[in-house]
PDB file of C-alpha atoms and ligand atoms in Angstrom:
ATOM      1  CA  MET A   1      22.014  -0.952  32.692  1.00  0.00           C
ATOM      2  CA  ARG A   2      23.860  -3.229  30.001  1.00  0.00           C
ATOM      3  CA  PRO A   3      26.911  -4.813  31.225  1.00  0.00           C
ATOM      4  CA  PRO A   4      30.481  -3.346  29.778  1.00  0.00           C
ATOM      5  CA  THR A   5      31.742  -5.535  26.557  1.00  0.00           C
ATOM      6  CA  ILE A   6      35.032  -5.712  24.909  1.00  0.00           C
ATOM      7  CA  THR A   7      34.777  -7.213  21.227  1.00  0.00           C
ATOM      8  CA  ILE A   8      37.943  -8.992  19.679  1.00  0.00           C
ATOM      9  CA  ASP A   9      37.225 -10.163  15.739  1.00  0.00           C
ATOM     10  CA  GLY A  10      39.719 -11.129  13.310  1.00  0.00           C
ATOM     11  CA  PRO A  11      41.169 -13.929  10.937  1.00  0.00           C
ATOM     12  CA  SER A  12      42.436 -17.188  12.516  1.00  0.00           C
ATOM     13  CA  GLY A  13      45.947 -17.034  14.130  1.00  0.00           C
ATOM     14  CA  THR A  14      46.389 -13.359  15.038  1.00  0.00           C
ATOM     15  CA  GLY A  15      46.510 -14.196  19.190  1.00  0.00           C
ATOM     16  CA  LYS A  16      42.554 -13.282  19.431  1.00  0.00           C
ATOM     17  CA  GLY A  17      42.016 -16.537  22.050  1.00  0.00           C
ATOM     18  CA  THR A  18      44.817 -15.741  23.890  1.00  0.00           C
ATOM     19  CA  LEU A  19      43.985 -12.174  24.242  1.00  0.00           C
ATOM     20  CA  ALA A  20      40.510 -13.278  25.316  1.00  0.00           C
ATOM     21  CA  ILE A  21      41.886 -15.269  27.847  1.00  0.00           C
ATOM     22  CA  ARG A  22      44.430 -12.742  29.444  1.00  0.00           C
ATOM     23  CA  LEU A  23      41.574 -10.293  29.419  1.00  0.00           C
ATOM     24  CA  VAL A  24      39.285 -12.293  31.272  1.00  0.00           C
ATOM     25  CA  ARG A  25      41.974 -12.729  33.714  1.00  0.00           C
ATOM     26  CA  ALA A  26      42.894  -9.255  34.467  1.00  0.00           C
ATOM     27  CA  THR A  27      39.487  -8.047  34.667  1.00  0.00           C
ATOM     28  CA  GLY A  28      37.313 -10.873  36.039  1.00  0.00           C
ATOM     29  CA  TRP A  29      34.645 -10.679  33.237  1.00  0.00           C
ATOM     30  CA  HIS A  30      32.969 -13.691  31.191  1.00  0.00           C
ATOM     31  CA  LEU A  31      33.963 -14.935  28.015  1.00  0.00           C
ATOM     32  CA  LEU A  32      32.351 -15.619  24.974  1.00  0.00           C
ATOM     33  CA  ASP A  33      34.729 -17.981  22.737  1.00  0.00           C
ATOM     34  CA  SER A  34      32.263 -17.682  19.557  1.00  0.00           C
ATOM     35  CA  GLY A  35      34.189 -19.724  17.234  1.00  0.00           C
ATOM     36  CA  ALA A  36      33.510 -22.765  19.833  1.00  0.00           C
ATOM     37  CA  LEU A  37      29.795 -22.460  19.182  1.00  0.00           C
ATOM     38  CA  TYR A  38      30.417 -22.800  15.215  1.00  0.00           C
ATOM     39  CA  ARG A  39      33.055 -25.544  15.789  1.00  0.00           C
ATOM     40  CA  VAL A  40      30.719 -27.138  17.869  1.00  0.00           C
ATOM     41  CA  VAL A  41      27.799 -27.282  14.984  1.00  0.00           C
ATOM     42  CA  ALA A  42      29.966 -28.838  12.708  1.00  0.00           C
ATOM     43  CA  TYR A  43      31.442 -31.421  15.267  1.00  0.00           C
ATOM     44  CA  ALA A  44      27.943 -32.318  16.137  1.00  0.00           C
ATOM     45  CA  ALA A  45      26.349 -32.671  12.106  1.00  0.00           C
ATOM     46  CA  GLN A  46      29.365 -34.934  11.394  1.00  0.00           C
ATOM     47  CA  GLN A  47      28.563 -36.884  14.533  1.00  0.00           C
ATOM     48  CA  GLN A  48      25.108 -37.190  13.536  1.00  0.00           C
ATOM     49  CA  GLY A  49      25.894 -37.737   9.996  1.00  0.00           C
ATOM     50  CA  VAL A  50      24.047 -34.826   8.613  1.00  0.00           C
ATOM     51  CA  SER A  51      25.636 -32.817   5.596  1.00  0.00           C
ATOM     52  CA  LEU A  52      27.471 -29.515   6.359  1.00  0.00           C
ATOM     53  CA  ASP A  53      24.995 -27.745   3.846  1.00  0.00           C
ATOM     54  CA  SER A  54      21.772 -29.237   5.207  1.00  0.00           C
ATOM     55  CA  ALA A  55      20.828 -25.665   6.605  1.00  0.00           C
ATOM     56  CA  ALA A  56      17.809 -26.541   8.320  1.00  0.00           C
ATOM     57  CA  ASP A  57      19.456 -29.839  10.117  1.00  0.00           C
ATOM     58  CA  LEU A  58      22.066 -27.354  11.020  1.00  0.00           C
ATOM     59  CA  ALA A  59      20.289 -25.009  12.684  1.00  0.00           C
ATOM     60  CA  ARG A  60      18.265 -27.384  14.498  1.00  0.00           C
ATOM     61  CA  ILE A  61      21.365 -28.750  15.728  1.00  0.00           C
ATOM     62  CA  ALA A  62      22.587 -25.295  16.684  1.00  0.00           C
ATOM     63  CA  THR A  63      19.147 -24.624  18.813  1.00  0.00           C
ATOM     64  CA  GLY A  64      19.323 -27.522  20.651  1.00  0.00           C
ATOM     65  CA  LEU A  65      23.072 -27.720  21.584  1.00  0.00           C
ATOM     66  CA  ALA A  66      23.749 -28.820  25.235  1.00  0.00           C
ATOM     67  CA  LEU A  67      26.789 -27.030  25.685  1.00  0.00           C
ATOM     68  CA  GLU A  68      29.129 -26.139  28.667  1.00  0.00           C
ATOM     69  CA  PHE A  69      32.350 -23.899  28.558  1.00  0.00           C
ATOM     70  CA  GLN A  70      35.081 -23.632  31.300  1.00  0.00           C
ATOM     71  CA  VAL A  71      38.026 -21.016  31.054  1.00  0.00           C
ATOM     72  CA  ALA A  72      41.269 -22.955  31.401  1.00  0.00           C
ATOM     73  CA  GLU A  73      45.069 -21.812  31.915  1.00  0.00           C
ATOM     74  CA  GLU A  74      45.493 -20.782  27.639  1.00  0.00           C
ATOM     75  CA  ALA A  75      42.016 -22.240  26.180  1.00  0.00           C
ATOM     76  CA  VAL A  76      38.591 -22.818  26.760  1.00  0.00           C
ATOM     77  CA  GLU A  77      37.365 -25.905  27.194  1.00  0.00           C
ATOM     78  CA  VAL A  78      34.244 -27.286  25.865  1.00  0.00           C
ATOM     79  CA  TRP A  79      31.985 -29.619  26.755  1.00  0.00           C
ATOM     80  CA  LEU A  80      29.120 -31.268  24.889  1.00  0.00           C
ATOM     81  CA  ASN A  81      26.206 -33.857  26.318  1.00  0.00           C
ATOM     82  CA  GLY A  82      28.380 -33.907  29.400  1.00  0.00           C
ATOM     83  CA  MET A  83      31.928 -34.911  27.219  1.00  0.00           C
ATOM     84  CA  GLU A  84      34.938 -32.992  26.948  1.00  0.00           C
ATOM     85  CA  ILE A  85      35.372 -32.741  23.057  1.00  0.00           C
ATOM     86  CA  SER A  86      37.836 -29.484  23.280  1.00  0.00           C
ATOM     87  CA  THR A  87      40.557 -30.979  21.295  1.00  0.00           C
ATOM     88  CA  ASP A  88      38.102 -32.832  18.877  1.00  0.00           C
ATOM     89  CA  ILE A  89      37.112 -29.550  17.846  1.00  0.00           C
ATOM     90  CA  ARG A  90      40.366 -27.597  17.671  1.00  0.00           C
ATOM     91  CA  SER A  91      41.802 -29.325  14.949  1.00  0.00           C
ATOM     92  CA  GLU A  92      42.173 -27.185  11.116  1.00  0.00           C
ATOM     93  CA  THR A  93      39.487 -29.566   9.898  1.00  0.00           C
ATOM     94  CA  ALA A  94      37.264 -28.978  12.738  1.00  0.00           C
ATOM     95  CA  GLY A  95      37.971 -25.093  11.504  1.00  0.00           C
ATOM     96  CA  SER A  96      37.527 -25.618   7.942  1.00  0.00           C
ATOM     97  CA  ALA A  97      34.002 -27.307   9.176  1.00  0.00           C
ATOM     98  CA  ALA A  98      33.272 -24.659  11.267  1.00  0.00           C
ATOM     99  CA  SER A  99      33.676 -21.984   8.562  1.00  0.00           C
ATOM    100  CA  GLN A 100      31.163 -23.826   6.132  1.00  0.00           C
ATOM    101  CA  VAL A 101      28.664 -24.195   8.628  1.00  0.00           C
ATOM    102  CA  ALA A 102      29.293 -20.275   9.560  1.00  0.00           C
ATOM    103  CA  ALA A 103      28.496 -19.469   6.339  1.00  0.00           C
ATOM    104  CA  ILE A 104      24.796 -20.423   6.582  1.00  0.00           C
ATOM    105  CA  ALA A 105      22.276 -17.577   7.708  1.00  0.00           C
ATOM    106  CA  ALA A 106      20.017 -19.978   9.677  1.00  0.00           C
ATOM    107  CA  VAL A 107      23.022 -21.393  11.579  1.00  0.00           C
ATOM    108  CA  ARG A 108      24.157 -17.854  12.680  1.00  0.00           C
ATOM    109  CA  ASP A 109      20.299 -16.923  13.430  1.00  0.00           C
ATOM    110  CA  ALA A 110      20.148 -19.741  15.464  1.00  0.00           C
ATOM    111  CA  LEU A 111      23.201 -18.806  17.999  1.00  0.00           C
ATOM    112  CA  LEU A 112      22.347 -14.815  18.033  1.00  0.00           C
ATOM    113  CA  ALA A 113      20.544 -15.185  21.276  1.00  0.00           C
ATOM    114  CA  ARG A 114      22.781 -17.845  22.739  1.00  0.00           C
ATOM    115  CA  GLN A 115      26.072 -15.611  22.018  1.00  0.00           C
ATOM    116  CA  ARG A 116      23.987 -12.405  23.795  1.00  0.00           C
ATOM    117  CA  GLU A 117      23.009 -14.862  26.731  1.00  0.00           C
ATOM    118  CA  PHE A 118      26.561 -14.474  27.738  1.00  0.00           C
ATOM    119  CA  LEU A 119      26.826 -10.826  28.365  1.00  0.00           C
ATOM    120  CA  ARG A 120      26.105 -10.824  32.105  1.00  0.00           C
ATOM    121  CA  ALA A 121      27.773  -8.531  34.921  1.00  0.00           C
ATOM    122  CA  PRO A 122      30.454  -7.427  35.464  1.00  0.00           C
ATOM    123  CA  GLY A 123      30.960  -7.380  31.693  1.00  0.00           C
ATOM    124  CA  LEU A 124      31.906  -9.646  28.818  1.00  0.00           C
ATOM    125  CA  VAL A 125      34.925 -10.283  26.657  1.00  0.00           C
ATOM    126  CA  ALA A 126      33.558 -11.783  23.309  1.00  0.00           C
ATOM    127  CA  ASP A 127      35.845 -13.282  20.619  1.00  0.00           C
ATOM    128  CA  GLY A 128      35.121 -14.060  16.948  1.00  0.00           C
ATOM    129  CA  ARG A 129      34.678 -12.235  13.782  1.00  0.00           C
ATOM    130  CA  ASP A 130      31.280 -10.703  14.315  1.00  0.00           C
ATOM    131  CA  MET A 131      31.259  -9.685  17.860  1.00  0.00           C
ATOM    132  CA  GLY A 132      31.481  -5.816  17.071  1.00  0.00           C
ATOM    133  CA  THR A 133      29.636  -5.546  13.670  1.00  0.00           C
ATOM    134  CA  VAL A 134      26.797  -7.672  14.659  1.00  0.00           C
ATOM    135  CA  VAL A 135      26.401  -9.693  17.881  1.00  0.00           C
ATOM    136  CA  PHE A 136      27.425  -6.814  20.127  1.00  0.00           C
ATOM    137  CA  PRO A 137      27.182  -3.607  18.208  1.00  0.00           C
ATOM    138  CA  THR A 138      27.046  -1.110  20.870  1.00  0.00           C
ATOM    139  CA  ALA A 139      30.209  -2.338  22.847  1.00  0.00           C
ATOM    140  CA  GLU A 140      32.393  -0.018  24.226  1.00  0.00           C
ATOM    141  CA  LEU A 141      35.641  -0.994  23.018  1.00  0.00           C
ATOM    142  CA  LYS A 142      36.118  -3.058  19.790  1.00  0.00           C
ATOM    143  CA  ILE A 143      39.578  -4.552  19.003  1.00  0.00           C
ATOM    144  CA  PHE A 144      40.533  -5.954  15.310  1.00  0.00           C
ATOM    145  CA  LEU A 145      43.513  -8.037  15.215  1.00  0.00           C
ATOM    146  CA  THR A 146      45.339  -8.503  11.894  1.00  0.00           C
ATOM    147  CA  ALA A 147      48.649 -10.304  11.193  1.00  0.00           C
ATOM    148  CA  SER A 148      50.666 -11.299   8.130  1.00  0.00           C
ATOM    149  CA  PRO A 149      49.497 -14.578   6.494  1.00  0.00           C
ATOM    150  CA  PHE A 150      53.313 -16.339   7.293  1.00  0.00           C
ATOM    151  CA  ILE A 151      52.999 -15.275  10.917  1.00  0.00           C
ATOM    152  CA  ARG A 152      49.438 -16.326  11.533  1.00  0.00           C
ATOM    153  CA  ALA A 153      50.045 -19.835   9.958  1.00  0.00           C
ATOM    154  CA  GLU A 154      53.229 -19.970  12.093  1.00  0.00           C
ATOM    155  CA  ARG A 155      51.373 -18.988  15.362  1.00  0.00           C
ATOM    156  CA  ARG A 156      48.524 -21.529  14.746  1.00  0.00           C
ATOM    157  CA  TYR A 157      51.432 -24.171  14.114  1.00  0.00           C
ATOM    158  CA  LYS A 158      52.515 -23.958  17.088  1.00  0.00           C
ATOM    159  CA  GLN A 159      49.361 -23.619  18.796  1.00  0.00           C
ATOM    160  CA  LEU A 160      47.953 -26.989  17.057  1.00  0.00           C
ATOM    161  CA  LYS A 161      51.496 -28.786  18.243  1.00  0.00           C
ATOM    162  CA  GLN A 162      51.333 -27.864  21.782  1.00  0.00           C
ATOM    163  CA  LYS A 163      47.707 -29.114  21.846  1.00  0.00           C
ATOM    164  CA  GLY A 164      49.365 -32.365  20.174  1.00  0.00           C
ATOM    165  CA  ILE A 165      47.278 -32.077  17.464  1.00  0.00           C
ATOM    166  CA  ASP A 166      49.503 -33.539  14.292  1.00  0.00           C
ATOM    167  CA  VAL A 167      50.237 -30.346  11.848  1.00  0.00           C
ATOM    168  CA  ASN A 168      51.985 -29.643   8.635  1.00  0.00           C
ATOM    169  CA  LEU A 169      52.727 -26.097   8.415  1.00  0.00           C
ATOM    170  CA  ALA A 170      52.473 -25.916   4.279  1.00  0.00           C
ATOM    171  CA  ARG A 171      48.816 -27.452   4.308  1.00  0.00           C
ATOM    172  CA  LEU A 172      48.026 -25.566   7.355  1.00  0.00           C
ATOM    173  CA  SER A 173      48.828 -22.000   5.653  1.00  0.00           C
ATOM    174  CA  GLU A 174      46.883 -23.535   2.724  1.00  0.00           C
ATOM    175  CA  ASP A 175      43.904 -24.286   4.889  1.00  0.00           C
ATOM    176  CA  ILE A 176      44.027 -21.074   6.905  1.00  0.00           C
ATOM    177  CA  ALA A 177      44.374 -18.961   3.697  1.00  0.00           C
ATOM    178  CA  ALA A 178      40.732 -21.101   2.399  1.00  0.00           C
ATOM    179  CA  ARG A 179      38.960 -20.473   5.777  1.00  0.00           C
ATOM    180  CA  ASP A 180      39.831 -16.779   6.063  1.00  0.00           C
ATOM    181  CA  ARG A 181      39.102 -16.031   2.085  1.00  0.00           C
ATOM    182  CA  ARG A 182      35.555 -17.707   3.020  1.00  0.00           C
ATOM    183  CA  ASP A 183      34.745 -15.908   5.987  1.00  0.00           C
ATOM    184  CA  GLU A 184      35.615 -12.594   4.403  1.00  0.00           C
ATOM    185  CA  GLU A 185      33.439 -13.090   1.151  1.00  0.00           C
ATOM    186  CA  ARG A 186      30.481 -14.860   2.749  1.00  0.00           C
ATOM    187  CA  GLU A 187      27.037 -12.576   2.200  1.00  0.00           C
ATOM    188  CA  VAL A 188      26.494 -12.974   5.751  1.00  0.00           C
ATOM    189  CA  SER A 189      28.248 -11.331   8.629  1.00  0.00           C
ATOM    190  CA  PRO A 190      31.601 -11.490   6.294  1.00  0.00           C
ATOM    191  CA  LEU A 191      34.750 -11.143   8.524  1.00  0.00           C
ATOM    192  CA  GLN A 192      35.330  -7.429   8.598  1.00  0.00           C
ATOM    193  CA  PRO A 193      36.457  -4.622  11.132  1.00  0.00           C
ATOM    194  CA  ALA A 194      33.458  -2.853  12.730  1.00  0.00           C
ATOM    195  CA  SER A 195      33.747   1.076  11.684  1.00  0.00           C
ATOM    196  CA  ASP A 196      34.511   2.087  15.280  1.00  0.00           C
ATOM    197  CA  ALA A 197      36.886  -1.070  15.563  1.00  0.00           C
ATOM    198  CA  ILE A 198      40.668  -0.142  16.762  1.00  0.00           C
ATOM    199  CA  ILE A 199      42.552  -2.394  14.438  1.00  0.00           C
ATOM    200  CA  LEU A 200      45.974  -3.594  15.863  1.00  0.00           C
ATOM    201  CA  ASP A 201      48.364  -5.600  13.881  1.00  0.00           C
ATOM    202  CA  THR A 202      49.771  -7.761  15.803  1.00  0.00           C
ATOM    203  CA  SER A 203      52.702  -9.236  13.437  1.00  0.00           C
ATOM    204  CA  ALA A 204      55.512  -7.774  15.053  1.00  0.00           C
ATOM    205  CA  LEU A 205      54.096  -7.899  18.766  1.00  0.00           C
ATOM    206  CA  ASP A 206      54.333 -10.736  21.216  1.00  0.00           C
ATOM    207  CA  ILE A 207      51.296 -11.195  23.417  1.00  0.00           C
ATOM    208  CA  ASP A 208      51.918  -9.161  26.182  1.00  0.00           C
ATOM    209  CA  ALA A 209      52.516  -5.809  24.666  1.00  0.00           C
ATOM    210  CA  VAL A 210      49.033  -6.582  22.481  1.00  0.00           C
ATOM    211  CA  GLU A 211      47.525  -7.156  26.147  1.00  0.00           C
ATOM    212  CA  GLU A 212      49.099  -4.242  27.292  1.00  0.00           C
ATOM    213  CA  SER A 213      47.846  -2.086  24.884  1.00  0.00           C
ATOM    214  CA  VAL A 214      44.347  -3.346  24.827  1.00  0.00           C
ATOM    215  CA  ILE A 215      44.260  -2.831  28.981  1.00  0.00           C
ATOM    216  CA  ALA A 216      45.351   0.823  28.352  1.00  0.00           C
ATOM    217  CA  LEU A 217      42.456   1.285  25.755  1.00  0.00           C
ATOM    218  CA  ALA A 218      39.868  -0.408  28.330  1.00  0.00           C
ATOM    219  CA  GLN A 219      41.248   2.159  31.174  1.00  0.00           C
ATOM    220  CA  GLU A 220      40.947   5.138  28.715  1.00  0.00           C
ATOM    221  CA  ARG A 221      37.248   4.362  27.977  1.00  0.00           C
ATOM    222  CA  GLY A 222      36.829   4.037  31.602  1.00  0.00           C
ATOM    223  CA  LEU A 223      35.964   0.143  31.436  1.00  0.00           C
ATOM    224  CA  ARG A 224      38.421  -0.910  34.458  1.00  0.00           C
TER     225      ARG A 224
HETATM  226  O1  LIG B   1      37.690 -18.706  15.980  1.00  0.00           O
HETATM  227  P1  LIG B   1      37.668 -20.080  15.592  1.00  0.00           P
HETATM  228  O2  LIG B   1      38.740 -20.300  14.700  1.00  0.00           O
HETATM  229  O3  LIG B   1      37.286 -21.266  16.333  1.00  0.00           O
HETATM  230  O4  LIG B   1      36.363 -19.894  14.722  1.00  0.00           O
HETATM  231  C1  LIG B   1      35.862 -21.035  13.669  1.00  0.00           C
HETATM  232  C2  LIG B   1      35.354 -20.579  12.817  1.00  0.00           C
HETATM  233  O5  LIG B   1      33.845 -19.852  13.204  1.00  0.00           O
HETATM  234  C3  LIG B   1      35.876 -19.389  11.745  1.00  0.00           C
HETATM  235  O6  LIG B   1      36.647 -19.528  10.816  1.00  0.00           O
HETATM  236  C4  LIG B   1      34.379 -18.573  11.315  1.00  0.00           C
HETATM  237  O7  LIG B   1      34.046 -19.259   9.753  1.00  0.00           O
HETATM  238  C5  LIG B   1      33.329 -19.101  12.464  1.00  0.00           C
HETATM  239  N1  LIG B   1      33.227 -17.865  13.163  1.00  0.00           N
HETATM  240  C6  LIG B   1      31.965 -16.810  12.701  1.00  0.00           C
HETATM  241  N2  LIG B   1      31.884 -16.250  13.401  1.00  0.00           N
HETATM  242  C7  LIG B   1      32.231 -15.927  14.963  1.00  0.00           C
HETATM  243  C8  LIG B   1      33.232 -16.718  15.090  1.00  0.00           C
HETATM  244  C9  LIG B   1      33.571 -17.952  14.597  1.00  0.00           C
HETATM  245  O8  LIG B   1      31.875 -17.340  11.590  1.00  0.00           O
HETATM  246  N3  LIG B   1      32.002 -14.970  15.319  1.00  0.00           N
END
């Protein structure tokens, strides 16, 4: 039998990553931070001098990534070829580069099987943009987080500052808006809720309240 899956999709700054880590702690399940895969493809391309619109080269990079993930206290740590690159891939510039490569069908195809390999017993929490629509369409529980643009920019601002990344709030708001627009408007796997997703507006909710609602939903569906 396929292990159970909870998918968490939504635009940036809605709290997906934090929620996913908390659910993993509560359940003991595996975690897929799919955004990190797109961030690493863009990062590796830039390191190798590959243009972010060179589809065939990017797909080759996506297929061959020697990656390792480790769930830390509040974020997923990422190693590429044995080197920790977590901070390098978390800036908004890296997020924007990720969204450029994520719009390329060949890159998404190259990452599909790799993402599905994360589904192992006892279960999976998968965080991204198309987890419930494309990668795990038969997931038992699909959550789609939203929040107002202002709140999302503010959250990302605090998160990046905490990581020691230098940011300007006005610039960050513009960059996030542009990234979300690109994610929503692209032709392949655009950011949108699955028809059977539960949509949670987190604008006025703290992360404890979001976690409680999702755990309650998981229990209702017999997942815990
Ligand atoms: O979630 P995160 O901010 O790390 O994602 C970075 C970018 O990767 C997103 O803006 C999006 O373009 C892309 N992405 C995607 N599909 C996913 C996860 C992330 O297209 N499942």
